[in-house]
Each structure stands twice: as structure tokens, then as C-alpha cells.
Short mmCIF file of C-alpha atoms in Angstrom, two decimals:
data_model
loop_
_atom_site.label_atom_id
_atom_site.label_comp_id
_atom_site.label_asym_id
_atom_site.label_seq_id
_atom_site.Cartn_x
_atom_site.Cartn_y
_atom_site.Cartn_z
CA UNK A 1 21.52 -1.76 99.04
CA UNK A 2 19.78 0.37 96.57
CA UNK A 3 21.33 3.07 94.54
CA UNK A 4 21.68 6.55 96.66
CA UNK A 5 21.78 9.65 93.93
CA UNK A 6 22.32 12.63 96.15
CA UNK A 7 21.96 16.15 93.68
CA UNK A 8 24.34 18.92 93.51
CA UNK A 9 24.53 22.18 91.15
CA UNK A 10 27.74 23.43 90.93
CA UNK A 11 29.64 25.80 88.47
CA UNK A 12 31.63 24.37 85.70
CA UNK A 13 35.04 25.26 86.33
CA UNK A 14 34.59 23.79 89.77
CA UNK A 15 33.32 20.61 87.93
CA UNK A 16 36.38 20.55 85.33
CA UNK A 17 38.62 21.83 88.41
CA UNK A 18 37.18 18.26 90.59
CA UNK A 19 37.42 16.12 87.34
CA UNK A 20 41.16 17.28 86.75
CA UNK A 21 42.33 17.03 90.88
CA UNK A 22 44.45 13.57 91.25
CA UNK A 23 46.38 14.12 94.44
CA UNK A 24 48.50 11.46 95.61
CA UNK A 25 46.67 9.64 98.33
CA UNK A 26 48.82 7.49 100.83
CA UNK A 27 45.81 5.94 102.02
CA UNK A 28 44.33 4.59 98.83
CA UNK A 29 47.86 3.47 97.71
CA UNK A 30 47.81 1.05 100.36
CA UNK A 31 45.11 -0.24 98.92
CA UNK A 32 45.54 -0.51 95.61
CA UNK A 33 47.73 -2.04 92.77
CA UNK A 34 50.73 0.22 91.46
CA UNK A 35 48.79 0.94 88.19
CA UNK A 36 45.42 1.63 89.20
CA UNK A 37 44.58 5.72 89.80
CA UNK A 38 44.30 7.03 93.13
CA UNK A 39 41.69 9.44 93.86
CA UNK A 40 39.99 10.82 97.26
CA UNK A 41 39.36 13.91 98.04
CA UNK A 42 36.42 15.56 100.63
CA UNK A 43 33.27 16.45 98.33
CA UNK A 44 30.77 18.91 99.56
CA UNK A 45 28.51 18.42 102.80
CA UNK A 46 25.73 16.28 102.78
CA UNK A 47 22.95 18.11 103.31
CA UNK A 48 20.20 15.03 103.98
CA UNK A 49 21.58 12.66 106.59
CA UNK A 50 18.42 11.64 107.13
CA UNK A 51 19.09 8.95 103.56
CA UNK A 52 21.24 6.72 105.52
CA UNK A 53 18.98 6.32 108.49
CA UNK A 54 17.01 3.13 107.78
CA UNK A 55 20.47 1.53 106.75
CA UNK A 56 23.14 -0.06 107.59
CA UNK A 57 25.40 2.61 106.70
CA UNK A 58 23.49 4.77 109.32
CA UNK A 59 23.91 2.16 112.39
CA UNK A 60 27.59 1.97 111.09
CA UNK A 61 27.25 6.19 111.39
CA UNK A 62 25.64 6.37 114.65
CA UNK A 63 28.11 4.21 115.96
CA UNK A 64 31.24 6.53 115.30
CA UNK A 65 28.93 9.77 116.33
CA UNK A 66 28.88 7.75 119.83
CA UNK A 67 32.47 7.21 119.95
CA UNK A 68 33.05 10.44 118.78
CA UNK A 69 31.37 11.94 121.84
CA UNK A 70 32.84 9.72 124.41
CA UNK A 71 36.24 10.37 123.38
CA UNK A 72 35.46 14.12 123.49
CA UNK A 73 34.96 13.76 127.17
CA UNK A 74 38.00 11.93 127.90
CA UNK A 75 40.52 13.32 130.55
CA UNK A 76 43.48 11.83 129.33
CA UNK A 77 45.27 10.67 126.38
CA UNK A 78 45.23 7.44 127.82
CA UNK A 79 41.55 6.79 127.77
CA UNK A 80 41.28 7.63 124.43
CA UNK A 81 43.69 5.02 123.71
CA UNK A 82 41.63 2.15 125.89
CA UNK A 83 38.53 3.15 123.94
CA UNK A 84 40.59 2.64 120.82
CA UNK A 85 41.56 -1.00 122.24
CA UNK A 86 37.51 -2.21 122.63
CA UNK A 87 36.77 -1.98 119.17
CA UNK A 88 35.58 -4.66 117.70
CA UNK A 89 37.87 -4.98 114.62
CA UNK A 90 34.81 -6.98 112.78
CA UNK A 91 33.21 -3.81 112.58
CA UNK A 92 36.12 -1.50 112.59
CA UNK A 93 39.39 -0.96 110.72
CA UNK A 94 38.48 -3.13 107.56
CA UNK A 95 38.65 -2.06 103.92
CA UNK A 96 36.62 -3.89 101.81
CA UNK A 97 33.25 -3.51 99.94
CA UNK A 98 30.33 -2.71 102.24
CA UNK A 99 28.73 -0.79 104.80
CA UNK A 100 32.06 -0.92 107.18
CA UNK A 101 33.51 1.84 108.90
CA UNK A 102 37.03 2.62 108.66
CA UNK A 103 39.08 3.87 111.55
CA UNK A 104 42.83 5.65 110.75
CA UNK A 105 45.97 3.77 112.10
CA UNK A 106 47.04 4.55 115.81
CA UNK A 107 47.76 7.99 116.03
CA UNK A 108 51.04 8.77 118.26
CA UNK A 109 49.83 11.75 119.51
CA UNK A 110 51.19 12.66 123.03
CA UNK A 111 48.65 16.09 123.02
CA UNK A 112 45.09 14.97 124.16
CA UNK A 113 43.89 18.32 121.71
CA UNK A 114 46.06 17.37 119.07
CA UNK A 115 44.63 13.69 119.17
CA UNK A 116 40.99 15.04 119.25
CA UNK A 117 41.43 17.38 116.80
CA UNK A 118 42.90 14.46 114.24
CA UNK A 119 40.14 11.71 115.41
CA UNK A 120 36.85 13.46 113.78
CA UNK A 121 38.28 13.91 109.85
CA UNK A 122 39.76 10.53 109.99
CA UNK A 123 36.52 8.29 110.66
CA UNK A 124 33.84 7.34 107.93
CA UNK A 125 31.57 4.68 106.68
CA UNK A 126 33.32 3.11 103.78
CA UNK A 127 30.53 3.47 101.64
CA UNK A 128 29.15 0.14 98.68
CA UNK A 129 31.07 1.02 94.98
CA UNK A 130 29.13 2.87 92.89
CA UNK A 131 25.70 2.98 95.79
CA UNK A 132 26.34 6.39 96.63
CA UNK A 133 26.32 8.69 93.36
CA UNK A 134 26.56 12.44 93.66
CA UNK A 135 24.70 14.02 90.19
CA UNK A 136 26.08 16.85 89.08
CA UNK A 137 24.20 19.50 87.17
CA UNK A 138 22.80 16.13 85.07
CA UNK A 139 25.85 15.89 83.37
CA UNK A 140 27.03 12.89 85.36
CA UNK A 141 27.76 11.78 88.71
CA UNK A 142 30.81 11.24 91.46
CA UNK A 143 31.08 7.65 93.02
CA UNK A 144 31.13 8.49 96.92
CA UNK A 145 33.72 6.42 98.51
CA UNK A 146 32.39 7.39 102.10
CA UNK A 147 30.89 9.23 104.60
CA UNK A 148 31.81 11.64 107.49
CA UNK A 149 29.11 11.62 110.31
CA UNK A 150 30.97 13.72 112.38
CA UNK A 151 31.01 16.35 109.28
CA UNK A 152 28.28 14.89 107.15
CA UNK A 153 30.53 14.96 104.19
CA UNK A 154 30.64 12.66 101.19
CA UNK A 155 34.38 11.66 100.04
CA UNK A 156 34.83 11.51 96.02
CA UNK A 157 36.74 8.42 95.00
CA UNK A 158 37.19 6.77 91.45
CA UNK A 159 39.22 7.71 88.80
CA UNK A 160 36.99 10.02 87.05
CA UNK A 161 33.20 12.32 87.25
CA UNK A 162 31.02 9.44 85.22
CA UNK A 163 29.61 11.18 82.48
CA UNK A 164 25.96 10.95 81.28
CA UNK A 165 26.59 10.87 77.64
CA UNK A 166 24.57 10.57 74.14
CA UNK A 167 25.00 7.60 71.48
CA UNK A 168 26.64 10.10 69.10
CA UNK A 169 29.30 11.32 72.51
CA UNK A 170 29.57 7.74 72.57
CA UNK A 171 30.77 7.19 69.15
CA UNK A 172 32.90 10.50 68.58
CA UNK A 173 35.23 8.70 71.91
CA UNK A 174 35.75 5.71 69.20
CA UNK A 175 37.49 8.32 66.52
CA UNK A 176 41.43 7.18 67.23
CA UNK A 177 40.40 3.86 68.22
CA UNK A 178 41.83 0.79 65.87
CA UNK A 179 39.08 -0.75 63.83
CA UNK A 180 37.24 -3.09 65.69
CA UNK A 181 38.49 -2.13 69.00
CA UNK A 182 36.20 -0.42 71.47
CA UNK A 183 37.08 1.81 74.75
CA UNK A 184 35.14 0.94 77.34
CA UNK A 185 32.77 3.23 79.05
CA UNK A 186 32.39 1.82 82.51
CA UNK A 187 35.68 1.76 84.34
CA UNK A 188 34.62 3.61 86.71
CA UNK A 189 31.36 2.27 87.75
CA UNK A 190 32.46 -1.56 88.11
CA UNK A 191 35.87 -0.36 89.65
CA UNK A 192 38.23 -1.85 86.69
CA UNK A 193 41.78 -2.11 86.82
CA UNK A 194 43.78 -2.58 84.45
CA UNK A 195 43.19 -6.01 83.43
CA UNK A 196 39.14 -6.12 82.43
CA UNK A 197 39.68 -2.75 80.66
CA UNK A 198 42.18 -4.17 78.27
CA UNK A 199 40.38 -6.92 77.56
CA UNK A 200 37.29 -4.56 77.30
CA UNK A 201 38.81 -2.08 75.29
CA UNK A 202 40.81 -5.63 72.78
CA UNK A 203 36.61 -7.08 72.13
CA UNK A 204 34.91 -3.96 71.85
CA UNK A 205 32.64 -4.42 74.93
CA UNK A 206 32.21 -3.43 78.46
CA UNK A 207 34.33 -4.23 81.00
CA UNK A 208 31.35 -5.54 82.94
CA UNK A 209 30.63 -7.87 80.09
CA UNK A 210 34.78 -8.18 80.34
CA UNK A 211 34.30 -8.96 83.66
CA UNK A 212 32.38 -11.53 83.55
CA UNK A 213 34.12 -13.64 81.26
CA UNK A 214 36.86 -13.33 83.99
CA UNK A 215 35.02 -14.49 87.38
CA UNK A 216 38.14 -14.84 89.39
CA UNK A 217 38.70 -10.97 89.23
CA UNK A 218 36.01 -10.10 91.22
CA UNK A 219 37.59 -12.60 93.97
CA UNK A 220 41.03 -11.38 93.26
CA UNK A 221 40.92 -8.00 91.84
CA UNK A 222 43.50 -8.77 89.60
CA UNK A 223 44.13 -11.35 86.54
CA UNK A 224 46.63 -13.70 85.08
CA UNK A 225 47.34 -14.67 81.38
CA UNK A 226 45.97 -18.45 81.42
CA UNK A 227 42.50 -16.58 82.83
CA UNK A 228 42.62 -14.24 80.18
CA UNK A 229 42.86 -16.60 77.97
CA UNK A 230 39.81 -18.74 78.95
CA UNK A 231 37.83 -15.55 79.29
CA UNK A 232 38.87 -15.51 75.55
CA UNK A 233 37.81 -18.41 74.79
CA UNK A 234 34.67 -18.46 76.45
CA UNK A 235 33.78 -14.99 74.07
CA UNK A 236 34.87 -17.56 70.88
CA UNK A 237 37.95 -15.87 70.07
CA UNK A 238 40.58 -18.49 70.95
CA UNK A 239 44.56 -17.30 71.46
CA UNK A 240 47.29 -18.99 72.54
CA UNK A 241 49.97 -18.00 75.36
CA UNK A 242 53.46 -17.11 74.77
CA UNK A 243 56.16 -16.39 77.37
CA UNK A 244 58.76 -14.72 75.36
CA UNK A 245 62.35 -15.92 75.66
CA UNK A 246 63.61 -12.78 75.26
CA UNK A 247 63.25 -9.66 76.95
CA UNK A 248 61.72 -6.45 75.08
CA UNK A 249 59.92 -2.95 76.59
CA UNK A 250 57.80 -2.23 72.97
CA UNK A 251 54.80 -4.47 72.61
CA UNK A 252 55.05 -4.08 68.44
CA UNK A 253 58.64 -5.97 68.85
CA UNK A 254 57.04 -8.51 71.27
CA UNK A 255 53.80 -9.48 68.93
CA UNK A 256 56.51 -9.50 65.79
CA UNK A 257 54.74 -9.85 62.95
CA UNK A 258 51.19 -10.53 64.33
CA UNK A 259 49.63 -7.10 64.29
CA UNK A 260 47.48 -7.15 67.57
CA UNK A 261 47.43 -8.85 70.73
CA UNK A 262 46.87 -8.69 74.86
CA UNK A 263 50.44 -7.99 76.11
CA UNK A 264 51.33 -9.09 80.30
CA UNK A 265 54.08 -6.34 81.15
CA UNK A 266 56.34 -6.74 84.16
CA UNK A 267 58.06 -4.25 85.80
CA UNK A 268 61.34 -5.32 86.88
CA UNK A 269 63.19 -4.72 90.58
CA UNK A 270 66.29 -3.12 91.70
CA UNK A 271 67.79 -6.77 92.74
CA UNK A 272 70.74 -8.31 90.93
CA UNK A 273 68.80 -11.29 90.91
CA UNK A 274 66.77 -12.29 87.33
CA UNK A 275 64.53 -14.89 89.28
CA UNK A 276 62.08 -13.04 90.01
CA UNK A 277 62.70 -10.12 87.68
CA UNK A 278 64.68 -7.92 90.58
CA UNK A 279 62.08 -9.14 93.51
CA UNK A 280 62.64 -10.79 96.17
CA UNK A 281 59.96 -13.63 95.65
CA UNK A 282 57.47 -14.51 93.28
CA UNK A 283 54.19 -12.78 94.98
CA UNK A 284 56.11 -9.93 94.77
CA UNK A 285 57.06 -10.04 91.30
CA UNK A 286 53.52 -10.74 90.25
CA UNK A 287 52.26 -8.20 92.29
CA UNK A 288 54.60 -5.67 89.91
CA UNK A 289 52.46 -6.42 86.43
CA UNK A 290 50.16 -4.79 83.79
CA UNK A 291 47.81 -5.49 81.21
CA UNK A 292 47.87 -3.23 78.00
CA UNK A 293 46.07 -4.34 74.48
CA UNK A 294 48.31 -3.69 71.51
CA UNK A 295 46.86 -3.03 67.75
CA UNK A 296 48.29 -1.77 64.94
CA UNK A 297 50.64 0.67 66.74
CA UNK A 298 48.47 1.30 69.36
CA UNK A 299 48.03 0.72 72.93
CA UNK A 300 45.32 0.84 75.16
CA UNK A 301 46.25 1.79 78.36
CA UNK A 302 44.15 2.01 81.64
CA UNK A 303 45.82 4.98 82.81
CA UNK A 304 46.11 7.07 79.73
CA UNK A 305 43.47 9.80 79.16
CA UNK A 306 40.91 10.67 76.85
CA UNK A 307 40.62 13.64 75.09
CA UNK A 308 37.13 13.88 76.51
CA UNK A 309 38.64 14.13 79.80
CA UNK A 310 37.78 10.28 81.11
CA UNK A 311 40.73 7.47 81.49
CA UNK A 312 41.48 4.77 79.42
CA UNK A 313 42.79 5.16 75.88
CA UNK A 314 44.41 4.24 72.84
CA UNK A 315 47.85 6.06 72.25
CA UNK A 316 50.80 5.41 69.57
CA UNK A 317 53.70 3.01 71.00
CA UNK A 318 56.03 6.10 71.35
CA UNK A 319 53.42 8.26 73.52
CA UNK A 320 52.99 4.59 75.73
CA UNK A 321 56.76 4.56 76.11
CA UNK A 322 57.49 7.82 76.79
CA UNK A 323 54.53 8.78 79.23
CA UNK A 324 52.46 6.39 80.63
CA UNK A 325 54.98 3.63 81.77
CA UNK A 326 56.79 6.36 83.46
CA UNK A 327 53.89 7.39 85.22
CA UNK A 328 52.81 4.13 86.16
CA UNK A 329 56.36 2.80 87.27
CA UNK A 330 56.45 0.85 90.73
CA UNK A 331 58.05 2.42 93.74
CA UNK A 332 61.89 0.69 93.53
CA UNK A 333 60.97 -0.29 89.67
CA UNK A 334 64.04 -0.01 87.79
CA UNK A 335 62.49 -1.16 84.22
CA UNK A 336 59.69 -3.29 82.44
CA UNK A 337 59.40 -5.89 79.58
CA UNK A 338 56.60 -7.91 77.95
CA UNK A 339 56.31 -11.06 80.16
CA UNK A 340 53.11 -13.14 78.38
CA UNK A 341 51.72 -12.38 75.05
CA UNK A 342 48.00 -13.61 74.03
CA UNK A 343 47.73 -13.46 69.99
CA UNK A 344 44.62 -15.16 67.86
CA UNK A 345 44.67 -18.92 67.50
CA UNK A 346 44.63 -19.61 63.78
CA UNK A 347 42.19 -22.31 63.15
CA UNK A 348 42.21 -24.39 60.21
#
């Protein structure tokens, strides 16, 4: 699919209002790994329907406009509920990349009004990452996450308004960042979690070139050390893996005396158990992990935020500590320590 840029003008403060709104979104939670940002919110109506016609997002969007109207002409509460049952659940209920529509989870509503009035707001076309851009006054763009037929709205998702910025914006962003270290710009437009930004952010490139040195991400949408490590390799800076024998929460007492370094964190459950660090099993305990980059004092962390208003930055240890882990903390987490370490591979 090619790239849809649908314009809007809109005043500033409702820009920086938009830019600055990170509700807490059930849905996307679901979805998503405990450290990545959640972010989805309506955006304004679309005022051109008429760009998704020749696509599949439009068949996708006709479709729901036709079930929309035959469950508005349903008697009972009960034939909404049969026309629920004959979806096809190929086309239907999925979350994934793509033009596929997304239906909400069965509602228990006894009220046949009540139930019609909740249907409309809660079916879209999930919409192709970063395919549907809404520009804003030129300055930058929204990633649409989907689309409303019923409303022709646009939902906002991503972590952040991209930003259309200059080489010199794009060197003042480096001013706090550790010599040699970068912060990548593109988080948002390849969908990065916290993995391919740190290593992004630890080589000083994008995290699409980050990306691809890490192929099994894209699979997986998340990373483990001995892949990090090859993706290391394969960019010619070789490190070697440590599991630490001990357990520590600062990443400067984990790397010792080498002075930077990618640093696995795990959070740690409320079990009794040290198995699987308070879990219950393994998938669950490496479900509970987090990538940071470590240099000289300073971490790079996914979910810290840039002056300039955009996520991903490098903080001091103490700021890390004290208000991002915090912040990023699994539901039932009771802790975290550095699990893996990945430090340069002296060669002789």
C-alpha cells in the first residue's frame, strides 16, 4: 500500500496539547509489551473517504458500514448477537499489521439501545504502520492507527507527533548525548520498542538500520541478548555476554569497571520462588524484560523524554532509577535487576 498523507491545520496549543495526551489505553495494553508507550486517542474527522475507496482498507470499510446497518434494524438483542456469531474471524477480530478490521470483545449488554449505541465507536479498519500519516501544519505528521467508517474518523496511535525537522534540529537533540552515542530519530515510524532503540541509540544509527541487523524482531517484536549480540557483530563491533551472578538494580555497578555497555533488565515477580525471578514460568519471566544502553553514567531509555518533546533519551543513572523504572514497572512487579550484560570484546 502506498503512503496516505491526509492534511490538517490546526492551532498550536492543540498540537502541543495532542503531543502531550498519553491516556492509559486498556486496549493497546493488551497488545503490547509492559515497556512500550500506549497511545490512542480519536483524531479529527476525515474529511475525504473517498482515499480509501480503490483499497483494501475501503472493502474492509464497506464491510462494517453493512453490518453496521443490519444490526441497526435488528429487533432484538438476540439477533445482534447471531450476526456477531457469522463473522468470519479471518477477516474480523485480528490485530496485526494490515488492512484488517477490528471488532471489540462481546459486549454483555442486556439493552438492545445500549448495545447499538456501543457497536458504532468500537469498529475500525486497523490501518498499515506508518501508511496513514496525518500532516500537521508541515511541522510533522500523526501515524493513524485506524479508521471509523461509521464516523469517518482517523485514530492517532504511536508514541509521539513525528516531527519534520532540520540537520541543525537534528544535531541540537545530540547535546546531552555521550560521545559517540546517537538517539535515534525514527521510533516512531518503524514502531520500535525498546530493544532496536537501545541498540540504535548504543551505534549511533537508526533503529531501522538497528533493525535490520536484528531480523528476528520484526517476526517477534521483541529481542534476546545472544541476538543482540550477533546484530553486533554483524555491525563489526564484537561483545561478549555476561549473565551476572549477582543481583544489582544500577547498570554502572553491573558493567563495573567497563564504562559502557547494552544492559538486559528483568523485572522481578511477587512469587517466593527465585526460578523464574517471582514468575510462575519462564515465558512469563521473559515476557517481564528491558533493554537500556548504559555510557558513562548515562542511560538511554525508550521511555524517557526528550527535551524536544519526542521519546527516547539519555538521562543520569539517578533520574533512570528514580523515574523511569517506576514508570515502566510491570503490573504485580515487585523489583528489577540487570539480568545479561553485552560489553566490547577486546581483541588482540
Amino acid at each position: 500500500m502506498k503512503t496516505i498523507n491526509v492534511r490538517k491545520t490546526m492551532d498550536y496549543s492543540v498540537l502541543e496539547w495532542l503531543r502531550g495526551y498519553v491516556p492509559d489505553s486498556f486496549y493497546l495494553s493488551r497488545y503490547l509489551a509492559p515497556t512500550e508507550i500506549r497511545v490512542l486517542y480519536p483524531s479529527h474527522h476525515l474529511d475525504d473517504p473517498g482515499i480509501f475507496v480503490d483499497s483494501e482498507i475501503g472493502k474492509r470499510g464497506a464491510k462494517l458500514i453493512s453490518l453496521q446497518n443490519k444490526l441497526k434494524k435488528a429487533k432484538t438483542v438476540h439477533t445482534v448477537v447471531q450476526e456477531m456469531e457469522k463473522l468470519n474471524l479471518d477477516i474480523y477480530g485480528k490485530f496485526k499489521d494490515g488492512d484488517v478490521c477490528e471488532l471489540p470483545e462481546p459486549v454483555q449488554e442486556t439493552n438492545l439501545e445500549s448495545l447499538l449505541e456501543a457497536l458504532p465507536l468500537l469498529q475500525y479498519v486497523k490501518l498499515p504502520w506508518n501508511k496513514v500519516r496525518l500532516d500537521v501544519n508541515d511541522k510533522g505528521y500523526f501515524v493513524c492507527f485506524g479508521w471509523i467508517p461509521a464516523t469517518q474518523e482517523l485514530v492517532y496511535a504511536g508514541p509521539d507527533f513525528v516531527p519534520t525537522r532540520t540537520k541543525e534540529e537534528l544535531a541540537m537533540r545530540l547535546a546531552d548525548a555521550p560521545r559517540g552515542r546517537g538517539l535515534p530519530d525514527d521510533i516512531v515510524q518503524t514502531r520500535a520498542n525498546c530493544g532496536p532503540s537501545a541498540l540504535a541509540a548504543y551505534l549511533n544509527i537508526s533503529t531501522e538500520q538497528a533493525i535490520e541487523l536484528i531480523p528476528l524482531w520484526k517476526e517477534k517484536g521483541w529481542i534476546n541478548p545472544p541476538q543482540i549480540k550477533d546484530g553486533l557483530e554483524q555491525y563489526k563491533q564484537p561483545h561478549k555476554k555476561i549473565k551476572l551472578r549477582y543481583r544489582t538494580e544500577k547498570p554502572s555497578e553491573a558493567l563495573g569497571t567497563t564504562p559502557a555497555g547494552l544492559l538486559f533488565v528483568q523485572f522481578t515477580g511477587s512469587l517466593d520462588k527465585r526460578k523464574y525471578s517471582g514468575w510462575r514460568c519462564w515465558n512469563q519471566e521473559a515476557w517481564k524484560t528491558h533493554w537500556i544502553a548504559f555510557d558513562g553514567g548515562q542511560v538511554y531509555d525508550i521511555n524517557a523524554e526528550h527535551p524536544d518533546g519526542t521519546r527516547g533519551d539519555w538521562i543520569t543513572e539517578e533520574k533512570w532509577l528514580e523515574q523511569i523504572v517506576p514508570k515502566i514497572m510491570p503490573e504485580h512487579a515487585t523489583g528489577h535487576y540487570v539480568k545479561h550484560i553485552l560489553i566490547p570484546q577486546r581483541i588482540n
